[in-house]
PDB file of C-alpha atoms in Angstrom:
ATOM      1  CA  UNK X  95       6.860 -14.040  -6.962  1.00 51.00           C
ATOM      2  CA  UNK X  96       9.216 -11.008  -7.630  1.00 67.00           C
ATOM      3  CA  UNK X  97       6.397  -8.082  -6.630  1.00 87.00           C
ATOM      4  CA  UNK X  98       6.125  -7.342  -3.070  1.00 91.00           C
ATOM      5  CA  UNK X  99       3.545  -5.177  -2.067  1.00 93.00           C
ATOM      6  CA  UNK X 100       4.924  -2.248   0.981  1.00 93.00           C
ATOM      7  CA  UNK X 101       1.149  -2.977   2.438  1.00 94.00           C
ATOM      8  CA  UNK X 102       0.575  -5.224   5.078  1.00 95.00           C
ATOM      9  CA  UNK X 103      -0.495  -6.652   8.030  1.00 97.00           C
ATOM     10  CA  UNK X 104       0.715  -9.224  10.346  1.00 97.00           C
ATOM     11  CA  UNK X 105       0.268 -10.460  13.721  1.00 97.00           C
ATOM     12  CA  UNK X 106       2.278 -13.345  15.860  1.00 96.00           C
ATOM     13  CA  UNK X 107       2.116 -14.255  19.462  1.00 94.00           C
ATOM     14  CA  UNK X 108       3.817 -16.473  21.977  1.00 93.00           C
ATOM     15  CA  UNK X 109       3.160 -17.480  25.491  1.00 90.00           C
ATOM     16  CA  UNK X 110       5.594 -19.156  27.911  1.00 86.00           C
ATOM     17  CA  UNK X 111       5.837 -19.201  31.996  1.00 80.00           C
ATOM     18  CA  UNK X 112       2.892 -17.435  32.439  1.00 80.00           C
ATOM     19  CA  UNK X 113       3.383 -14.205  29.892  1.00 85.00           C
ATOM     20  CA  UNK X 114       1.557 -14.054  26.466  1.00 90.00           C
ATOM     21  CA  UNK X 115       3.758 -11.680  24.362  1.00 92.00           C
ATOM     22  CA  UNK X 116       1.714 -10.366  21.297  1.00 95.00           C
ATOM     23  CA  UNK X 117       3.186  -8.639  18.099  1.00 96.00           C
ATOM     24  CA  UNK X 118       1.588  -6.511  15.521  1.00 97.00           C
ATOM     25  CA  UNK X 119       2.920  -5.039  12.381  1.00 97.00           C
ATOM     26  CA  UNK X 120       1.432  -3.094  10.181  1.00 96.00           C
ATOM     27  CA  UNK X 121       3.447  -1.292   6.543  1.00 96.00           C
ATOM     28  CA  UNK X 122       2.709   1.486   4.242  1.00 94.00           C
ATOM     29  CA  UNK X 123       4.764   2.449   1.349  1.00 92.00           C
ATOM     30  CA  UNK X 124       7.806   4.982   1.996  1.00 90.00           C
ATOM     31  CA  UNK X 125      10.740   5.351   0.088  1.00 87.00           C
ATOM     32  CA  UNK X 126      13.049   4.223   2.349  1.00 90.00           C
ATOM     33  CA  UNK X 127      13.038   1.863   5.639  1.00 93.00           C
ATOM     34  CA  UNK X 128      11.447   3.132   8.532  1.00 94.00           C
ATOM     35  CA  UNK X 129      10.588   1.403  11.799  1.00 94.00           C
ATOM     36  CA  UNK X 130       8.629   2.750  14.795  1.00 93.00           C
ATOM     37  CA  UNK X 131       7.650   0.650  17.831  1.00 92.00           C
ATOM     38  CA  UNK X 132       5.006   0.976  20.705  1.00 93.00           C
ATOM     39  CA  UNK X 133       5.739  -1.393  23.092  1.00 91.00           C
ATOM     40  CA  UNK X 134       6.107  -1.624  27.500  1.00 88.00           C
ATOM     41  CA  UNK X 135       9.181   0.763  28.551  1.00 86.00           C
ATOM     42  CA  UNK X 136      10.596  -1.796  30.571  1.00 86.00           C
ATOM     43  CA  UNK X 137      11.513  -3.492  27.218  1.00 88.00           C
ATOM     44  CA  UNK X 138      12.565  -0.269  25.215  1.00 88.00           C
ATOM     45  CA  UNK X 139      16.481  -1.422  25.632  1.00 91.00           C
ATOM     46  CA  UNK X 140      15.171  -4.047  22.757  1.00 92.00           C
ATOM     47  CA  UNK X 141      13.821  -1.931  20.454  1.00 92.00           C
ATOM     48  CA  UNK X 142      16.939  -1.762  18.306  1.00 93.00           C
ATOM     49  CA  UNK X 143      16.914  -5.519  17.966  1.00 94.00           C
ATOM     50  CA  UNK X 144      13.260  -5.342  16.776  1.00 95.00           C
ATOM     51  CA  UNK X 145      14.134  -3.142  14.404  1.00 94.00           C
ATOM     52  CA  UNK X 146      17.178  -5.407  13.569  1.00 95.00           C
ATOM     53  CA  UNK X 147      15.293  -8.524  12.849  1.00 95.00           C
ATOM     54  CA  UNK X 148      12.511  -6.716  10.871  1.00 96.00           C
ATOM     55  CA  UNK X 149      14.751  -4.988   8.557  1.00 94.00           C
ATOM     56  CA  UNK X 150      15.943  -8.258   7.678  1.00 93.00           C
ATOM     57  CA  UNK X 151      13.023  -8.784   5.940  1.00 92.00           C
ATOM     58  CA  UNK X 152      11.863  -6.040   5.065  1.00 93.00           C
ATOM     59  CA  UNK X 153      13.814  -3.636   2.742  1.00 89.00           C
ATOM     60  CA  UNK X 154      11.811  -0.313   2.491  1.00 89.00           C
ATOM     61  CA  UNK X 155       8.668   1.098   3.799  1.00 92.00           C
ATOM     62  CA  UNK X 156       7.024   2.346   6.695  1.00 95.00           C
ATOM     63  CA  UNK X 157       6.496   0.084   9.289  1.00 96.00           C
ATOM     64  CA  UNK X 158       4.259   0.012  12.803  1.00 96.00           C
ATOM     65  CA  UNK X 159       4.875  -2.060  15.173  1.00 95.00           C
ATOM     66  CA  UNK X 160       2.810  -2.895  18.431  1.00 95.00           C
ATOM     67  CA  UNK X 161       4.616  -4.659  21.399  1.00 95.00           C
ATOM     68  CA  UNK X 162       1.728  -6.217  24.198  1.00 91.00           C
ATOM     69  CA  UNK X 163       2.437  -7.867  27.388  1.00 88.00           C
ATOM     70  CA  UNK X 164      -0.099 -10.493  29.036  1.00 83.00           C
ATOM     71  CA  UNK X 165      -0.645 -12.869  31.525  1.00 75.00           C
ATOM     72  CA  UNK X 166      -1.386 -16.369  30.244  1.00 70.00           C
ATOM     73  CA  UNK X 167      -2.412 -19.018  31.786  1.00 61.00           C
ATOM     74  CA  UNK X 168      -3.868 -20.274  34.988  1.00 52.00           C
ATOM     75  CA  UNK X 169      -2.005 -16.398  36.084  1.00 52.00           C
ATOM     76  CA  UNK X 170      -4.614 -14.946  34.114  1.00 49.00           C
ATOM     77  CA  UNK X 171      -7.551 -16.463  36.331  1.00 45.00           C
ATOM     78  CA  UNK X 172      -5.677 -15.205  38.983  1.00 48.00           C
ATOM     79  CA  UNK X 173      -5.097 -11.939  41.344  1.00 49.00           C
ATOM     80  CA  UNK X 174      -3.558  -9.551  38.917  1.00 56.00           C
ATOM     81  CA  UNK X 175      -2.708  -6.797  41.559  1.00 63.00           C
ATOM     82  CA  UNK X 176       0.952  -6.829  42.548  1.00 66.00           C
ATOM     83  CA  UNK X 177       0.066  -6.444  46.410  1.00 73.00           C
ATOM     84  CA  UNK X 178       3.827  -6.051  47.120  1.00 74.00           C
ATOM     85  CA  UNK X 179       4.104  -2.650  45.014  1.00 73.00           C
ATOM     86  CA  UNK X 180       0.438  -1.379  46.444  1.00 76.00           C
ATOM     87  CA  UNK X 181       2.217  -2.036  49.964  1.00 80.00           C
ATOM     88  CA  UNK X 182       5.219  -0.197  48.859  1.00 79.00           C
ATOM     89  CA  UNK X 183       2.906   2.649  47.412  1.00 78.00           C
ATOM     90  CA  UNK X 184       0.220   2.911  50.234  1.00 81.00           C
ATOM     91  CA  UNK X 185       3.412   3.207  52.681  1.00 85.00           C
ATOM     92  CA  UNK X 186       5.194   5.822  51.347  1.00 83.00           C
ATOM     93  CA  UNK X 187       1.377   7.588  50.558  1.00 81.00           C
ATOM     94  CA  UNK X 188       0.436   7.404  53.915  1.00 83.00           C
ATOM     95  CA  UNK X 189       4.239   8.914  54.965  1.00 86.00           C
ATOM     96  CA  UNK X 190       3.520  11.333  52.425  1.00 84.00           C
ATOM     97  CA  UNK X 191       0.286  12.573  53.968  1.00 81.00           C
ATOM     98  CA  UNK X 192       1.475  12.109  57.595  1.00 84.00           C
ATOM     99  CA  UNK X 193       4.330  14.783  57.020  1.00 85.00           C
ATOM    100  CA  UNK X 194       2.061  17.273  55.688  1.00 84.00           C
ATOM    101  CA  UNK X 195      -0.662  16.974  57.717  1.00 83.00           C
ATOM    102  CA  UNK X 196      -3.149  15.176  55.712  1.00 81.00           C
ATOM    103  CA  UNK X 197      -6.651  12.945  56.644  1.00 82.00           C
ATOM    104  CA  UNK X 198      -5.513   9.062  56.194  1.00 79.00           C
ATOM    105  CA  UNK X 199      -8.743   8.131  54.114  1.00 80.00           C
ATOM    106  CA  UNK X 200      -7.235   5.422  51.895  1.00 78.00           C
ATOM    107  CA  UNK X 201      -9.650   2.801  50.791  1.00 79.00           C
ATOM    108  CA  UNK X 202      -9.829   0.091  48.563  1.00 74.00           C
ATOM    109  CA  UNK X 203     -11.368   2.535  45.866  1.00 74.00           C
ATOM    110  CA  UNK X 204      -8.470   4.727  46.004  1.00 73.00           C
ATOM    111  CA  UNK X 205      -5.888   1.815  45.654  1.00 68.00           C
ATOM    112  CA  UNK X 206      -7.595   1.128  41.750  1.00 66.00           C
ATOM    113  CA  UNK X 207      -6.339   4.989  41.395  1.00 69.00           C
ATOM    114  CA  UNK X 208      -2.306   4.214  42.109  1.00 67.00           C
ATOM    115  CA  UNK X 209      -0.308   4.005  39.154  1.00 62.00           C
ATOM    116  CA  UNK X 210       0.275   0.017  37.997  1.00 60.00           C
ATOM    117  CA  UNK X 211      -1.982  -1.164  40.471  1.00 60.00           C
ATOM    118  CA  UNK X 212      -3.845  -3.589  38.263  1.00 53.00           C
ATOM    119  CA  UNK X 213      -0.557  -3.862  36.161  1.00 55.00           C
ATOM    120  CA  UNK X 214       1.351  -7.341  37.506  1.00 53.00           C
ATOM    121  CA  UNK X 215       4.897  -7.860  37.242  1.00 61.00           C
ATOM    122  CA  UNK X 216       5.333 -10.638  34.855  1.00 65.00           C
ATOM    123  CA  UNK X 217       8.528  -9.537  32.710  1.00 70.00           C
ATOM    124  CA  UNK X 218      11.870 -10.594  34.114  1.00 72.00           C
ATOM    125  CA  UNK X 219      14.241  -7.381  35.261  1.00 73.00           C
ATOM    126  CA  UNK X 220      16.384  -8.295  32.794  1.00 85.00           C
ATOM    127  CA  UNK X 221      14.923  -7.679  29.286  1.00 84.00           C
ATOM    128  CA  UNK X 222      17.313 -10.450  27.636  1.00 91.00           C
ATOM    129  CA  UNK X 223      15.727 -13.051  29.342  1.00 88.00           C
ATOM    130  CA  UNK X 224      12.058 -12.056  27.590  1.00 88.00           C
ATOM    131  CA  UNK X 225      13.852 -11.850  23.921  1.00 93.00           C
ATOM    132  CA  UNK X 226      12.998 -15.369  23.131  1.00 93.00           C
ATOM    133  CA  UNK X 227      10.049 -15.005  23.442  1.00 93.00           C
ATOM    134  CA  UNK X 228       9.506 -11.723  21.803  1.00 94.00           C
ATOM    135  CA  UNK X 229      11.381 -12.591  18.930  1.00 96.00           C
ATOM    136  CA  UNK X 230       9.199 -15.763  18.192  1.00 96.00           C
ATOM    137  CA  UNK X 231       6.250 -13.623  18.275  1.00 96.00           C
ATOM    138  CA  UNK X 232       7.844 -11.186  16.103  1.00 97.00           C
ATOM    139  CA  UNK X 233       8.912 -13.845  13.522  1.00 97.00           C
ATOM    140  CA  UNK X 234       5.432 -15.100  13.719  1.00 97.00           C
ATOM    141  CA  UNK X 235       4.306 -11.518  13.134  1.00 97.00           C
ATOM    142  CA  UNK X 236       6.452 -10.965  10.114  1.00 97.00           C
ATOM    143  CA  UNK X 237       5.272 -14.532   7.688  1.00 97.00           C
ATOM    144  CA  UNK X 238       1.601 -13.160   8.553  1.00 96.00           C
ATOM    145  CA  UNK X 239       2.503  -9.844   7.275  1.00 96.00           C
ATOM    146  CA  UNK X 240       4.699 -11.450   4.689  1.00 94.00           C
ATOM    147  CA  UNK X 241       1.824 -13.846   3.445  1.00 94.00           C
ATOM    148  CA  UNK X 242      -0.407 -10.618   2.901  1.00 95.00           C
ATOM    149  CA  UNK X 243       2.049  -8.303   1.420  1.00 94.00           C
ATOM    150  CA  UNK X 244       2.802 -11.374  -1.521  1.00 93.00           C
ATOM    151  CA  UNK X 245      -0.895 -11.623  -2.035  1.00 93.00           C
ATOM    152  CA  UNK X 246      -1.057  -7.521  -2.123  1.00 93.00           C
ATOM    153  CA  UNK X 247       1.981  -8.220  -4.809  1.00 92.00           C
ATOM    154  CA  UNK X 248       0.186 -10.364  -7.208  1.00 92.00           C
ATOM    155  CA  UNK X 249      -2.672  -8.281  -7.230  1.00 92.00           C
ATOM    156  CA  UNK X 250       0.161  -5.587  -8.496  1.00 94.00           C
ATOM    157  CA  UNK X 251       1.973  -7.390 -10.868  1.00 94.00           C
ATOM    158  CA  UNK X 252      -1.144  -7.823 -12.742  1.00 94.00           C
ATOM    159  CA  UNK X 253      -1.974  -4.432 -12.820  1.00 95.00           C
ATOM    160  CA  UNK X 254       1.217  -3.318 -13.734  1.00 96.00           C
ATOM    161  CA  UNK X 255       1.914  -5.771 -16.438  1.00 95.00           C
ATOM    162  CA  UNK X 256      -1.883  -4.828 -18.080  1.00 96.00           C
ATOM    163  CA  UNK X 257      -0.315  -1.094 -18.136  1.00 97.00           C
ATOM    164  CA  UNK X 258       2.898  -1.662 -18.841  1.00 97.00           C
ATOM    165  CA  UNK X 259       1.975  -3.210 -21.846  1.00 96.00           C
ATOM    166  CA  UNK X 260      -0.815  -0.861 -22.690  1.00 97.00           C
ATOM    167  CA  UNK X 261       2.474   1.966 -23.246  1.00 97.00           C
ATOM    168  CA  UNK X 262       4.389  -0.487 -24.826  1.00 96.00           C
ATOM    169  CA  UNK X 263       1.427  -0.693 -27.540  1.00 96.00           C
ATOM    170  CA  UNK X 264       0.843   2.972 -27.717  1.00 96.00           C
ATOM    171  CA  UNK X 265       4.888   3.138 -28.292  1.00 94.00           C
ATOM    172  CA  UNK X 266       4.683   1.044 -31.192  1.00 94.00           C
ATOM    173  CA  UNK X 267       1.937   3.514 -32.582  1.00 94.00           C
ATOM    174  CA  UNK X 268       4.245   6.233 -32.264  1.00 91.00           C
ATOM    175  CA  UNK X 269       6.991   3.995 -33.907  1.00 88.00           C
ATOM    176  CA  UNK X 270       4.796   3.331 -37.098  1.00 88.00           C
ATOM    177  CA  UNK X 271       3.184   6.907 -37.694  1.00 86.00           C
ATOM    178  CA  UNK X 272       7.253   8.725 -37.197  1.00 81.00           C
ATOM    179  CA  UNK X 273       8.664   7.731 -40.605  1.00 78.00           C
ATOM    180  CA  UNK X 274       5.258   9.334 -41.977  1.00 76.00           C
ATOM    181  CA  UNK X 275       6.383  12.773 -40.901  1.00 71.00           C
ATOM    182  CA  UNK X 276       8.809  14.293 -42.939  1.00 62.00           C
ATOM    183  CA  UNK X 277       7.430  12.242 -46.209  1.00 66.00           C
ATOM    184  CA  UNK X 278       4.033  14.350 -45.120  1.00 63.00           C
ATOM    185  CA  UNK X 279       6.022  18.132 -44.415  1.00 58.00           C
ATOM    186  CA  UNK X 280       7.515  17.549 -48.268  1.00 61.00           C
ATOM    187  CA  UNK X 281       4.292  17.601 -49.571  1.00 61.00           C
ATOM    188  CA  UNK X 282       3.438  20.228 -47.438  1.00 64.00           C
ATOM    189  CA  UNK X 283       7.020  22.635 -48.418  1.00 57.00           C
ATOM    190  CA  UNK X 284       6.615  21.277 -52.319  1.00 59.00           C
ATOM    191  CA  UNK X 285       2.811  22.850 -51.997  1.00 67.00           C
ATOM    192  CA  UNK X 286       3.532  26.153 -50.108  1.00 70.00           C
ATOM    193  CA  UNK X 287       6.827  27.023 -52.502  1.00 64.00           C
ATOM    194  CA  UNK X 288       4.455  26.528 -55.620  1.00 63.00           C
ATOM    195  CA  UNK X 289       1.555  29.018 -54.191  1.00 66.00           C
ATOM    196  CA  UNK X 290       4.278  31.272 -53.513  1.00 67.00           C
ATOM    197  CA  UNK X 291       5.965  30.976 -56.711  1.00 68.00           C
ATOM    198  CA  UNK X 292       3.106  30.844 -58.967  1.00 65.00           C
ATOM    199  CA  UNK X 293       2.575  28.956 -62.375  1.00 66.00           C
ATOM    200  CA  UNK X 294       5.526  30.856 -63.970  1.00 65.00           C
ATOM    201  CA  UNK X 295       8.583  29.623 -60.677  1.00 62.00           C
ATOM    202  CA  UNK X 296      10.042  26.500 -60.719  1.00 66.00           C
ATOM    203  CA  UNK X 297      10.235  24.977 -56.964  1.00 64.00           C
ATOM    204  CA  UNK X 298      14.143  23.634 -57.155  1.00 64.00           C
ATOM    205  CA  UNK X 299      14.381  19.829 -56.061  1.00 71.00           C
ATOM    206  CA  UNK X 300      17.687  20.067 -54.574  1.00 70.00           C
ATOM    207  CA  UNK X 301      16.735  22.705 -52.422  1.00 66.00           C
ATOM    208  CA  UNK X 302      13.354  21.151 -51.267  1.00 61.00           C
ATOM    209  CA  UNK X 303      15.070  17.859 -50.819  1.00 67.00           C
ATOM    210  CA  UNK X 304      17.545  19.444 -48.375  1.00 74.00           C
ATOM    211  CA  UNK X 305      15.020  21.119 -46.179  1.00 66.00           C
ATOM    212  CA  UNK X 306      13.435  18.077 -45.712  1.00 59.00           C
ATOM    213  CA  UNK X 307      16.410  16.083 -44.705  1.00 70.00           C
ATOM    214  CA  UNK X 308      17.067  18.606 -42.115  1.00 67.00           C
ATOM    215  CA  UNK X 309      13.558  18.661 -40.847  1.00 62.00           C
ATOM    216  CA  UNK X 310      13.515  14.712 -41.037  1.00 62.00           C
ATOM    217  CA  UNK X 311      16.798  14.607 -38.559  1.00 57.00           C
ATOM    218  CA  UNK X 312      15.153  17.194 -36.652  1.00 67.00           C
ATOM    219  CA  UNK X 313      12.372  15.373 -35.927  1.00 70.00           C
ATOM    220  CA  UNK X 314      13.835  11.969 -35.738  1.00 77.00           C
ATOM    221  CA  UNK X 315      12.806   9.683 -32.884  1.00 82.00           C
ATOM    222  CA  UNK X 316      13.974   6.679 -33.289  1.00 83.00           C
ATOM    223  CA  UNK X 317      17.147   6.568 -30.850  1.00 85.00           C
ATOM    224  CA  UNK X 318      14.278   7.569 -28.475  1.00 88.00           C
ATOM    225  CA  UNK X 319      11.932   4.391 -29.222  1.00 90.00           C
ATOM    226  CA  UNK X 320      14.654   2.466 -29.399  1.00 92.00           C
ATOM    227  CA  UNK X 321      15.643   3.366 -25.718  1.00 93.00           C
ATOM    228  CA  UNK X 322      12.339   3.257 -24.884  1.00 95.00           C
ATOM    229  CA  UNK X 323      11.636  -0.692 -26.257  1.00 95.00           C
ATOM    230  CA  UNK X 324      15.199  -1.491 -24.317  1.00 96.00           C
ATOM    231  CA  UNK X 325      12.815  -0.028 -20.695  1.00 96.00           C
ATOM    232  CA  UNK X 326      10.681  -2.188 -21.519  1.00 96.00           C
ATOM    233  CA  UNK X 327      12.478  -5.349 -21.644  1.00 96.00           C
ATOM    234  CA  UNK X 328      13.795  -4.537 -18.601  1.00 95.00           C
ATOM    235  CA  UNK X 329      10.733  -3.936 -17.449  1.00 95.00           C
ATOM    236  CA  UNK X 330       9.781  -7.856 -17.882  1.00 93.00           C
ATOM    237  CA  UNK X 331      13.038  -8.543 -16.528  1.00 93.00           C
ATOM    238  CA  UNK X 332      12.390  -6.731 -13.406  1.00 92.00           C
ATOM    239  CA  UNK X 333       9.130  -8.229 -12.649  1.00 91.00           C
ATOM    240  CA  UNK X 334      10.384 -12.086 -13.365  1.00 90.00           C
ATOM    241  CA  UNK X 335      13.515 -11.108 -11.204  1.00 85.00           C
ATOM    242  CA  UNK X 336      13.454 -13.229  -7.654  1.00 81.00           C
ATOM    243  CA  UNK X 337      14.305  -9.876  -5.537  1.00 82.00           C
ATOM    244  CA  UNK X 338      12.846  -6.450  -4.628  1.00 84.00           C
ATOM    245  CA  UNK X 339      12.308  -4.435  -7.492  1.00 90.00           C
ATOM    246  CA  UNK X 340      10.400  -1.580  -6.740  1.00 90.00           C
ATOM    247  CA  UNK X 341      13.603   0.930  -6.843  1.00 91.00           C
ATOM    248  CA  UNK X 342      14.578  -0.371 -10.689  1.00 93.00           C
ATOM    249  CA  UNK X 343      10.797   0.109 -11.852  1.00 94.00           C
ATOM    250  CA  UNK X 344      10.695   3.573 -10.386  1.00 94.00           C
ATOM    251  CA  UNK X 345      14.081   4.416 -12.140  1.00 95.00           C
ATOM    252  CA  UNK X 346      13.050   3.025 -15.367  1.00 96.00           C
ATOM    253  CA  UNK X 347       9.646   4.704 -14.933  1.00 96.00           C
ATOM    254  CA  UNK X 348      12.057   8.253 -14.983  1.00 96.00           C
ATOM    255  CA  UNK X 349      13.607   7.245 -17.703  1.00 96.00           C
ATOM    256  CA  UNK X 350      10.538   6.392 -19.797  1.00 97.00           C
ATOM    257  CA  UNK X 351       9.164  10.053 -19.284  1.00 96.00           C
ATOM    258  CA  UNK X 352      12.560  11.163 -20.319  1.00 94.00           C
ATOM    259  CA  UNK X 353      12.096   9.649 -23.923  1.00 95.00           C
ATOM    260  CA  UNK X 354       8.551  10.161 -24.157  1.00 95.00           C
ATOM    261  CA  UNK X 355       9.058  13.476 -23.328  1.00 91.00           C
ATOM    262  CA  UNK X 356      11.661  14.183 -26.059  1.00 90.00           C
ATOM    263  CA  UNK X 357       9.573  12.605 -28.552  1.00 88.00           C
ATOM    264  CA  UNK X 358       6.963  14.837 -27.759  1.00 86.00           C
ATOM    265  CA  UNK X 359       9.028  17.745 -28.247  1.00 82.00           C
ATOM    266  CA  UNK X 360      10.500  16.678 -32.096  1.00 83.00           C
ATOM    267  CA  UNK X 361       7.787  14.842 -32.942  1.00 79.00           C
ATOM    268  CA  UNK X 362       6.030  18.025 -35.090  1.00 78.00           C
ATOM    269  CA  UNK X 363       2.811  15.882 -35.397  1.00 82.00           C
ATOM    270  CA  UNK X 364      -0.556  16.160 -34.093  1.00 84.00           C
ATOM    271  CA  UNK X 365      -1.468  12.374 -33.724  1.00 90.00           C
ATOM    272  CA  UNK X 366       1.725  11.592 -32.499  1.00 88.00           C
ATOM    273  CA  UNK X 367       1.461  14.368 -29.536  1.00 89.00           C
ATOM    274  CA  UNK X 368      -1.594  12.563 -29.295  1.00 93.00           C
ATOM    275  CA  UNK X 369      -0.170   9.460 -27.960  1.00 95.00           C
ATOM    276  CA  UNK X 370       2.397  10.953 -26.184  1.00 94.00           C
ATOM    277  CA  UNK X 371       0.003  12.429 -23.902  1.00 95.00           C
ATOM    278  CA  UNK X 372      -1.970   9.559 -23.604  1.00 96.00           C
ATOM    279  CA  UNK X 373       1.585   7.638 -23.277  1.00 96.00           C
ATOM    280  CA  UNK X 374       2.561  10.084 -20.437  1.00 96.00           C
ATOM    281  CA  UNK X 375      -0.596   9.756 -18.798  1.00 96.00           C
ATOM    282  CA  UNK X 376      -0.906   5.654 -18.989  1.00 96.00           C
ATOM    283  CA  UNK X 377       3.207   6.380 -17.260  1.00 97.00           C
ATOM    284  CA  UNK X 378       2.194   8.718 -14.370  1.00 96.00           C
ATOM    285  CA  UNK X 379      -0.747   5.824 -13.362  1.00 95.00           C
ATOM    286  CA  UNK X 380       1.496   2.564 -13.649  1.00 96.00           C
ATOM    287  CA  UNK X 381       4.411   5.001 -11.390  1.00 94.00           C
ATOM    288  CA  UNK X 382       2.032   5.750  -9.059  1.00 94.00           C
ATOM    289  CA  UNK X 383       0.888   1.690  -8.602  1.00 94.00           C
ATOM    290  CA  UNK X 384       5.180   1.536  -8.431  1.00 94.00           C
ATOM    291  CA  UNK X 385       5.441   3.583  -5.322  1.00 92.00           C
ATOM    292  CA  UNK X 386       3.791   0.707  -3.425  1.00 93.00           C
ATOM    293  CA  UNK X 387       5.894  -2.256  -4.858  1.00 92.00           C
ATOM    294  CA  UNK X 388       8.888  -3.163  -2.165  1.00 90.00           C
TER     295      UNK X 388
END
């Protein structure tokens, strides 16, 4: 499926010698790629690599990620107080209070109040040694997220081919009522010179069939619908492609309301500024559904 939807959700997790490492990712559309990460500071030296091995798959948008630490296991059902770093933080409390004079009143209460105390120590000191393990929940994280974001993409590539095709129809309206135009302004000129001339003037042929030609390359639009049937080949193109193709629809979205918008301007014809508005209108909603393709 070529259409990847930048909306998503994904969540892997791994557990191995007694730590459960759980990922979640979550994306929003955003022009470019853009990765931020919550995740336990004693693993922040990794963060680059996260970023690394998401990117990979993940060319553009805005992306959340959330980093969580756990014991697993039969460590779970265990004592989860580190009762070597209370000892360490009770000692130098109690120094602390000693030099300045203070009541010793520590109780077990107060130890629930220390910083980490309910926090165990279950990630290596070395951050390395945990990557395995994060990066298997990450990868895990990323086909959940990549499962929803194709799903989000089907739903999109059926939208957008409905309106994409809608324009393509109210193009060919356009294309049938231009060569109308300047057949309908000669009857127009050929009527206005003979109330101005009267029964006695003669309206000269020559002269009438000159104006005309210049107002019919004047108002020529053909070069324009021509351009305009060539976006939306690639259009079908794009969408059938096997790769990201979110940037070429939004560039030959631009282009679009740069020939529509010319047409509108030589067009000199009320049904046909007609469509163009509802042309220009039908573009600005299937753009807006293109901001949220990958």
């Amino acid at each position: 499926m070529a259409i990847i939807s930048m909306t998503g959700f994904g969540r892997g997790e791994a557990s191995a010698n007694g730590v459960k490492i759980v990922v979640e990712l979550s994306t929003v559309n955003r022009k470019q790629f853009d990765c931020n990460f919550s995740m336990p500071r004693e693993l922040g030296s990794l963060e680059s690599k996260l970023h690394a091995l998401i990117h990979a798959q993940v060319t553009r948008g805005y992306v959340k990620g959330l980093l969580s630490v756990a014991v697993s296991g039969a460590d779970a059902a265990s004592g989860v107080i580190d009762v070597q770093q209370v000892e360490a933080q009770v000692t130098a409390l109690r120094a602390a209070a000693a030099k300045l004079g203070l009541a010793d009143d520590l109780t077990a209460s107060v130890l629930l109040r220390l910083p980490d105390v309910l926090r165990p120590k279950v990630l290596p000191d070395d951050p390395m040694e945990a990557w395995p393990l994060i990066e298997h929940a990450t990868q895990e994280a990323l086909k959940s997220l990549a499962d929803m974001r194709r799903r989000e993409g089907g739903a999109l590539e059926k939208d957008l081919r409905r309106r994409f095709a809608a324009l393509e129809t109210v193009s060919a309206q356009i294309g049938q009522l231009a060569p109308a135009v300047p057949k309908a302004y000669k009857v127009i000129l050929e009527k206005r010179l003979a109330e101005l001339m009267g029964p006695e003037g003669a309206v000269d042929p020559a002269a009438v069939a000159r104006e005309v030609a210049v107002f019919a390359d004047r108002c020529d639009v053909s070069e324009e619908l021509t351009r305009l049937a060539s976006h939306f080949v690639q259009v079908g193109k794009a969408l059938e492609a096997r790769e990201a193709c979110g940037r070429t629809l939004d560039f030959l979205c631009q282009e679009m309301f740069r020939e529509i918008n010319t047409t509108g301007s030589k067009a000199n014809d009320a049904e046909i500024s007609r469509l163009v508005i509802e042309f220009k209108a039908g573009l600005e909603a299937a753009r807006e559904q293109v901001q949220n393709v990958e």
